[in-house]
Short mmCIF file of C-alpha atoms and ligand atoms in Angstrom, two decimals:
data_model
loop_
_atom_site.label_atom_id
_atom_site.label_comp_id
_atom_site.label_asym_id
_atom_site.label_seq_id
_atom_site.Cartn_x
_atom_site.Cartn_y
_atom_site.Cartn_z
CA MET A 284 -42.30 -35.13 50.03
CA PHE A 285 -38.92 -35.99 51.28
CA ASN A 286 -38.17 -39.41 52.67
CA ARG A 287 -34.55 -40.23 52.15
CA LYS A 288 -31.83 -41.04 54.89
CA ASP A 289 -29.06 -39.18 52.68
CA LEU A 290 -28.89 -36.38 50.18
CA LEU A 291 -26.31 -37.77 47.66
CA GLY A 292 -27.09 -36.42 44.25
CA LEU A 293 -29.67 -34.83 42.14
CA ARG A 294 -29.67 -37.74 39.68
CA GLU A 295 -31.82 -39.81 41.93
CA LEU A 296 -34.23 -36.99 43.30
CA SER A 297 -37.64 -36.71 41.69
CA GLU A 298 -39.04 -33.44 40.55
CA LEU A 299 -41.41 -33.53 43.75
CA GLU A 300 -38.36 -34.09 46.02
CA ILE A 301 -36.63 -31.25 44.49
CA MET A 302 -39.58 -28.93 44.76
CA THR A 303 -40.04 -29.82 48.42
CA ILE A 304 -36.43 -28.68 49.21
CA LEU A 305 -36.89 -25.40 47.17
CA GLU A 306 -40.22 -24.61 48.94
CA THR A 307 -38.91 -25.45 52.14
CA ALA A 308 -35.86 -23.16 51.39
CA GLN A 309 -38.38 -20.30 50.61
CA SER A 310 -39.74 -20.51 54.35
CA MET A 311 -36.02 -20.45 55.76
CA LYS A 312 -34.74 -17.35 54.00
CA ASP A 313 -35.79 -14.82 56.64
CA LYS A 314 -33.71 -16.33 59.12
CA ILE A 315 -30.53 -15.37 57.53
CA ASP A 316 -30.91 -11.60 57.96
CA ASN A 317 -33.29 -11.56 60.83
CA PRO A 318 -31.88 -13.21 63.88
CA ALA A 319 -35.19 -12.90 65.80
CA LYS A 320 -36.60 -15.54 63.38
CA ARG A 321 -33.77 -17.86 64.00
CA CYS A 322 -35.15 -20.96 66.07
CA GLN A 323 -34.18 -24.08 68.03
CA SER A 324 -36.11 -26.53 65.92
CA LEU A 325 -33.05 -28.73 65.34
CA LYS A 326 -31.78 -28.39 68.79
CA GLN A 327 -31.51 -32.28 69.20
CA ALA A 328 -29.33 -32.63 66.07
CA SER A 329 -25.43 -32.88 66.11
CA ILE A 330 -23.80 -32.23 62.60
CA VAL A 331 -20.21 -32.65 61.86
CA THR A 332 -18.60 -31.32 58.54
CA LEU A 333 -15.91 -33.62 57.00
CA PHE A 334 -14.15 -31.64 54.20
CA TYR A 335 -11.30 -33.53 52.45
CA GLU A 336 -11.31 -30.66 50.09
CA ASN A 337 -10.99 -26.74 50.38
CA SER A 338 -14.31 -24.88 50.68
CA THR A 339 -15.58 -21.33 51.76
CA ARG A 340 -19.18 -21.19 50.64
CA THR A 341 -20.32 -24.80 51.26
CA LYS A 342 -18.84 -25.50 54.61
CA MET A 343 -19.58 -22.17 56.15
CA SER A 344 -23.15 -21.91 54.89
CA PHE A 345 -23.94 -25.58 56.31
CA MET A 346 -22.35 -24.58 59.62
CA LEU A 347 -24.32 -21.26 59.72
CA ALA A 348 -27.62 -23.10 58.53
CA GLY A 349 -27.15 -25.61 61.38
CA ASP A 350 -26.49 -22.81 63.72
CA TYR A 351 -29.39 -20.86 62.72
CA LEU A 352 -31.72 -23.66 63.33
CA GLY A 353 -30.40 -24.45 66.91
CA ALA A 354 -28.20 -27.70 65.88
CA MET A 355 -24.86 -28.36 67.41
CA VAL A 356 -22.35 -27.94 64.60
CA LYS A 357 -18.68 -29.15 64.59
CA ASP A 358 -16.07 -29.35 61.97
CA LEU A 359 -13.71 -32.37 61.86
CA GLY A 360 -10.79 -30.22 60.73
CA VAL A 361 -9.74 -33.02 58.24
CA SER A 362 -6.26 -31.58 57.81
CA THR A 363 -5.46 -31.95 61.61
CA SER A 364 -7.34 -35.05 62.17
CA SER A 365 -6.19 -38.66 62.29
CA VAL A 366 -6.89 -39.05 58.53
CA ASN A 367 -3.38 -37.83 58.28
CA LYS A 368 -2.31 -41.01 60.16
CA GLY A 369 -3.78 -43.00 57.63
CA GLU A 370 -7.19 -43.51 59.12
CA GLY A 371 -9.85 -44.44 56.12
CA LEU A 372 -13.08 -42.76 55.28
CA ILE A 373 -15.38 -45.48 56.76
CA ASP A 374 -13.43 -45.91 60.21
CA THR A 375 -13.66 -42.18 60.41
CA GLY A 376 -17.43 -42.22 59.98
CA ILE A 377 -17.92 -45.10 62.31
CA ASN A 378 -16.03 -43.14 65.04
CA LEU A 379 -18.21 -40.12 64.46
CA ASP A 380 -21.43 -42.31 64.58
CA GLN A 381 -20.27 -43.50 67.83
CA MET A 382 -20.02 -39.91 69.27
CA GLY A 383 -23.70 -39.45 68.49
CA ILE A 384 -23.39 -37.32 65.23
CA ASN A 385 -26.75 -37.36 63.24
CA ILE A 386 -25.74 -35.68 60.17
CA MET A 387 -22.32 -36.01 58.28
CA ILE A 388 -21.55 -33.49 55.64
CA ILE A 389 -18.77 -34.78 53.34
CA ARG A 390 -16.68 -33.15 50.66
CA HIS A 391 -14.07 -35.50 49.00
CA SER A 392 -12.05 -35.59 45.72
CA MET A 393 -12.99 -39.16 45.10
CA THR A 394 -16.44 -39.93 43.11
CA GLY A 395 -18.73 -41.91 45.28
CA ALA A 396 -17.08 -41.03 48.64
CA ALA A 397 -20.44 -39.72 50.04
CA HIS A 398 -22.22 -43.05 48.89
CA ILE A 399 -19.50 -45.11 50.55
CA LEU A 400 -19.83 -43.13 53.87
CA ALA A 401 -23.74 -43.30 53.57
CA LYS A 402 -23.71 -47.08 53.33
CA ASN A 403 -21.48 -47.51 56.46
CA VAL A 404 -22.99 -45.00 58.91
CA LYS A 405 -26.02 -44.54 60.76
CA ALA A 406 -26.01 -40.88 60.49
CA ASN A 407 -27.67 -38.90 57.51
CA VAL A 408 -24.99 -38.08 54.96
CA ILE A 409 -25.01 -35.05 52.75
CA ASN A 410 -22.80 -34.96 49.61
CA ALA A 411 -21.16 -31.58 49.67
CA GLY A 412 -19.26 -32.51 46.48
CA ASP A 413 -17.59 -35.70 45.47
CA GLY A 414 -14.88 -35.61 42.75
CA THR A 415 -16.41 -34.65 39.28
CA ASN A 416 -19.69 -36.43 40.25
CA GLU A 417 -22.16 -34.25 41.82
CA HIS A 418 -22.50 -31.14 44.30
CA PRO A 419 -26.19 -31.51 44.80
CA THR A 420 -26.72 -28.56 47.39
CA GLN A 421 -24.90 -26.06 44.88
CA ALA A 422 -27.43 -27.18 42.11
CA LEU A 423 -30.39 -26.78 44.45
CA LEU A 424 -29.34 -23.44 45.48
CA ASP A 425 -28.83 -22.61 41.78
CA LEU A 426 -32.38 -23.99 41.10
CA TYR A 427 -33.82 -22.03 43.96
CA THR A 428 -32.16 -18.79 42.78
CA ILE A 429 -33.41 -19.23 39.12
CA MET A 430 -36.83 -19.98 40.58
CA GLU A 431 -36.79 -16.90 42.63
CA TYR A 432 -36.13 -14.61 39.44
CA LYS A 433 -37.82 -16.46 36.64
CA LYS A 434 -40.88 -18.08 38.48
CA ARG A 435 -40.60 -21.25 36.44
CA PHE A 436 -38.20 -23.80 34.76
CA GLU A 437 -40.23 -25.14 31.83
CA GLY A 438 -38.83 -23.88 28.57
CA LEU A 439 -36.03 -21.74 30.03
CA ASN A 440 -32.87 -21.64 28.20
CA VAL A 441 -29.76 -22.38 30.61
CA THR A 442 -26.32 -22.15 29.32
CA ILE A 443 -23.54 -23.48 31.37
CA LEU A 444 -20.02 -22.38 30.22
CA GLY A 445 -16.63 -23.31 31.19
CA ASP A 446 -14.97 -26.55 32.46
CA ILE A 447 -17.85 -28.89 32.29
CA ALA A 448 -15.66 -32.04 31.92
CA HIS A 449 -14.53 -31.58 35.70
CA SER A 450 -17.57 -29.83 36.86
CA ARG A 451 -19.66 -31.63 39.63
CA VAL A 452 -21.79 -28.58 39.59
CA ALA A 453 -22.50 -28.76 36.07
CA ARG A 454 -23.61 -32.46 36.27
CA SER A 455 -26.02 -31.82 39.37
CA ASN A 456 -27.46 -28.83 37.48
CA VAL A 457 -28.05 -30.97 34.49
CA PHE A 458 -29.94 -33.53 36.27
CA GLY A 459 -32.05 -30.91 38.19
CA LEU A 460 -32.71 -28.62 35.27
CA THR A 461 -33.67 -31.35 32.76
CA LYS A 462 -35.97 -32.95 35.21
CA LEU A 463 -37.75 -29.53 35.77
CA GLY A 464 -38.19 -28.82 31.91
CA ALA A 465 -35.32 -26.52 31.22
CA ASN A 466 -33.29 -26.43 27.94
CA VAL A 467 -29.67 -26.98 28.99
CA THR A 468 -26.70 -26.14 26.75
CA LEU A 469 -23.32 -26.99 27.84
CA ALA A 470 -20.37 -25.00 26.30
CA GLY A 471 -16.70 -24.66 26.32
CA PRO A 472 -13.57 -25.45 24.55
CA SER A 473 -13.61 -29.15 22.93
CA THR A 474 -11.03 -30.15 25.52
CA LEU A 475 -13.42 -29.39 28.38
CA VAL A 476 -16.91 -30.43 27.01
CA SER A 477 -17.74 -33.59 25.15
CA ASN A 478 -20.39 -34.47 22.70
CA SER A 479 -21.05 -37.61 24.73
CA MET A 480 -22.77 -35.36 27.24
CA LYS A 481 -25.69 -35.17 24.65
CA SER A 482 -26.65 -38.37 26.15
CA LEU A 483 -27.74 -36.42 29.44
CA GLY A 484 -30.55 -34.59 27.33
CA VAL A 485 -28.61 -31.30 26.68
CA LYS A 486 -27.04 -29.47 23.77
CA VAL A 487 -23.37 -29.19 23.43
CA SER A 488 -21.64 -26.23 21.78
CA THR A 489 -18.04 -25.08 21.43
CA ASN A 490 -19.16 -21.71 20.21
CA ILE A 491 -19.76 -19.27 22.89
CA GLN A 492 -21.88 -16.84 20.91
CA ASP A 493 -24.23 -19.54 19.74
CA ALA A 494 -24.26 -20.96 23.23
CA VAL A 495 -25.41 -17.81 24.84
CA SER A 496 -27.72 -16.62 22.07
CA ASN A 497 -31.34 -16.22 23.43
CA ALA A 498 -30.26 -17.63 27.03
CA ASP A 499 -32.31 -16.91 30.01
CA VAL A 500 -29.63 -17.96 32.35
CA VAL A 501 -25.78 -18.05 31.86
CA MET A 502 -23.86 -20.02 34.44
CA GLY A 503 -20.01 -19.72 34.38
CA LEU A 504 -17.57 -22.23 35.80
CA ARG A 505 -14.18 -22.01 36.97
CA ILE A 506 -11.40 -24.14 35.19
CA GLN A 507 -10.46 -26.88 37.74
CA PHE A 508 -6.79 -27.09 37.33
CA GLU A 509 -6.51 -29.29 40.27
CA ARG A 510 -8.31 -32.01 38.40
CA GLN A 511 -6.21 -32.12 35.22
CA LYS A 512 -2.67 -32.78 34.51
CA ALA A 513 -2.26 -30.96 31.13
CA MET A 514 -3.45 -27.48 30.19
CA PRO A 515 -6.66 -27.91 28.51
CA PHE A 516 -5.94 -24.67 26.16
CA PRO A 517 -2.52 -22.99 25.38
CA ASN A 518 -3.05 -19.91 27.74
CA LEU A 519 -5.38 -18.25 29.84
CA ARG A 520 -5.68 -15.04 27.77
CA GLU A 521 -6.55 -17.08 24.89
CA TYR A 522 -9.19 -19.03 26.83
CA SER A 523 -10.51 -15.71 28.13
CA SER A 524 -10.80 -14.25 24.76
CA LEU A 525 -12.61 -17.27 23.13
CA PHE A 526 -14.71 -18.44 26.03
CA GLY A 527 -14.91 -15.85 28.74
CA LEU A 528 -18.14 -14.32 29.29
CA ASN A 529 -17.84 -10.35 28.86
CA SER A 530 -20.61 -7.75 28.18
CA ASP A 531 -20.10 -8.01 24.45
CA ILE A 532 -20.83 -11.80 24.55
CA LEU A 533 -23.68 -11.32 27.08
CA LYS A 534 -25.58 -8.95 24.60
CA TYR A 535 -26.57 -12.11 22.55
CA ALA A 536 -28.42 -13.42 25.57
CA LYS A 537 -32.07 -12.25 26.61
CA GLU A 538 -32.35 -8.75 27.85
CA ASP A 539 -33.27 -10.10 31.28
CA VAL A 540 -30.69 -12.88 31.48
CA LEU A 541 -29.33 -14.01 34.77
CA VAL A 542 -25.70 -14.45 35.12
CA MET A 543 -24.75 -17.03 37.81
CA HIS A 544 -21.39 -18.65 39.07
CA PRO A 545 -21.03 -21.22 42.02
CA GLY A 546 -17.70 -19.35 42.93
CA PRO A 547 -14.99 -18.98 43.61
CA VAL A 548 -14.90 -16.40 40.60
CA ASN A 549 -11.54 -16.15 38.51
CA ARG A 550 -12.17 -12.64 37.40
CA GLY A 551 -10.87 -11.80 33.96
CA VAL A 552 -10.90 -15.67 33.14
CA GLU A 553 -14.17 -17.15 32.94
CA LEU A 554 -16.14 -13.87 33.68
CA SER A 555 -15.00 -10.19 33.22
CA THR A 556 -15.47 -8.19 36.26
CA GLU A 557 -17.74 -6.03 34.58
CA VAL A 558 -20.10 -9.09 34.13
CA ALA A 559 -19.54 -10.57 37.43
CA ASP A 560 -20.51 -7.34 39.27
CA GLY A 561 -22.98 -6.08 36.52
CA LYS A 562 -26.79 -5.52 36.55
CA HIS A 563 -27.50 -9.17 35.61
CA SER A 564 -25.18 -11.04 38.26
CA VAL A 565 -26.91 -12.97 40.88
CA ILE A 566 -23.54 -14.30 42.25
CA ASN A 567 -24.02 -12.89 45.73
CA ILE A 568 -27.68 -13.85 46.05
CA GLN A 569 -26.73 -17.43 45.13
CA VAL A 570 -24.40 -17.33 48.11
CA LYS A 571 -27.30 -15.96 50.39
CA ASN A 572 -29.76 -18.65 48.84
CA GLY A 573 -27.22 -21.31 49.73
CA VAL A 574 -27.57 -20.79 53.51
CA ALA A 575 -31.51 -21.12 53.19
CA VAL A 576 -31.30 -24.27 50.84
CA ARG A 577 -29.06 -25.91 53.36
CA MET A 578 -31.24 -24.97 56.24
CA ALA A 579 -34.15 -26.73 54.39
CA ILE A 580 -32.10 -29.87 53.54
CA LEU A 581 -30.98 -30.22 57.28
CA LYS A 582 -34.54 -29.71 58.43
CA LEU A 583 -35.87 -32.22 55.92
CA LEU A 584 -33.44 -34.83 57.02
CA VAL A 585 -33.91 -34.42 60.73
CA GLU A 586 -37.72 -34.45 60.52
CA ARG A 587 -37.65 -37.76 58.68
CA SER A 588 -34.99 -39.38 61.30
CA ILE A 589 -36.51 -38.05 64.52
N1 LIG B 726 -19.43 -23.31 45.28
C1 LIG B 726 -18.61 -24.06 46.10
O1 LIG B 726 -18.87 -25.25 46.22
O2 LIG B 726 -17.89 -23.00 46.70
P1 LIG B 726 -16.90 -23.41 47.87
O3 LIG B 726 -15.93 -24.46 47.18
O4 LIG B 726 -16.18 -22.42 48.36
O5 LIG B 726 -17.59 -24.60 48.89
#
């Protein structure tokens, strides 16, 4: 059941809509490694990526997801576009609408940018990350990966660790995980996680050992220096020793804990290399699942529109 023009956030999605996306992704996964399974089911769709912020995983996996389903996929190349001559977001979108684009995938530093675009264009809009607000497709691929390994969400203990304050990934995951019945703990230094986040139905901790104890899933997050003016802690070495996830801290989690990270990973800061590459890590699987989830989202949006 998915009947929306746009995918803007997990805050507004129902449990049923989230599960529809995850189940559709399941049917897409074999197209990634097996070119013979790829198809032309979206050959009538034209997709454009508009990334006002840098990306490796999200942009490339959306472009490949469209390719694997036979859509026409183009990148605006924001840094060489008329955005640099002062053209605004709405005018950019209206121009792309006129060129016959069906789906616009936007990443922007401004909270609400995807919502503004969606209100002003005929095309379906997918939020690929807006400021510190939401990154819904990252959370959906995280949910998919958790479901793949744990087979359930109800009662799972999920700890999200790091720069919570500036993380759209954390917010989207909190909306999704709490709707699906998981117990979420947000942890980090007091400069990067606030008690006010308890209003989202989560626990908040500034003690990494407490936060990781009995966890089924630990998700590390990068410190987003680009979104803050002052250093939120004295230096990286101190941050890493107090809040970095290493194999000694991971021993407090359950034996079959999953270690996740949306990427890019700053090795030796939020995760030790030993943990990032260790037996509990599903970080590379998350990347693969991102393609399947994004194929599912494109398919559901196109089926609704055509
Ligand atoms: N996780 C994520 O959004 O990665 P990119 O910034 O590389 O897209």
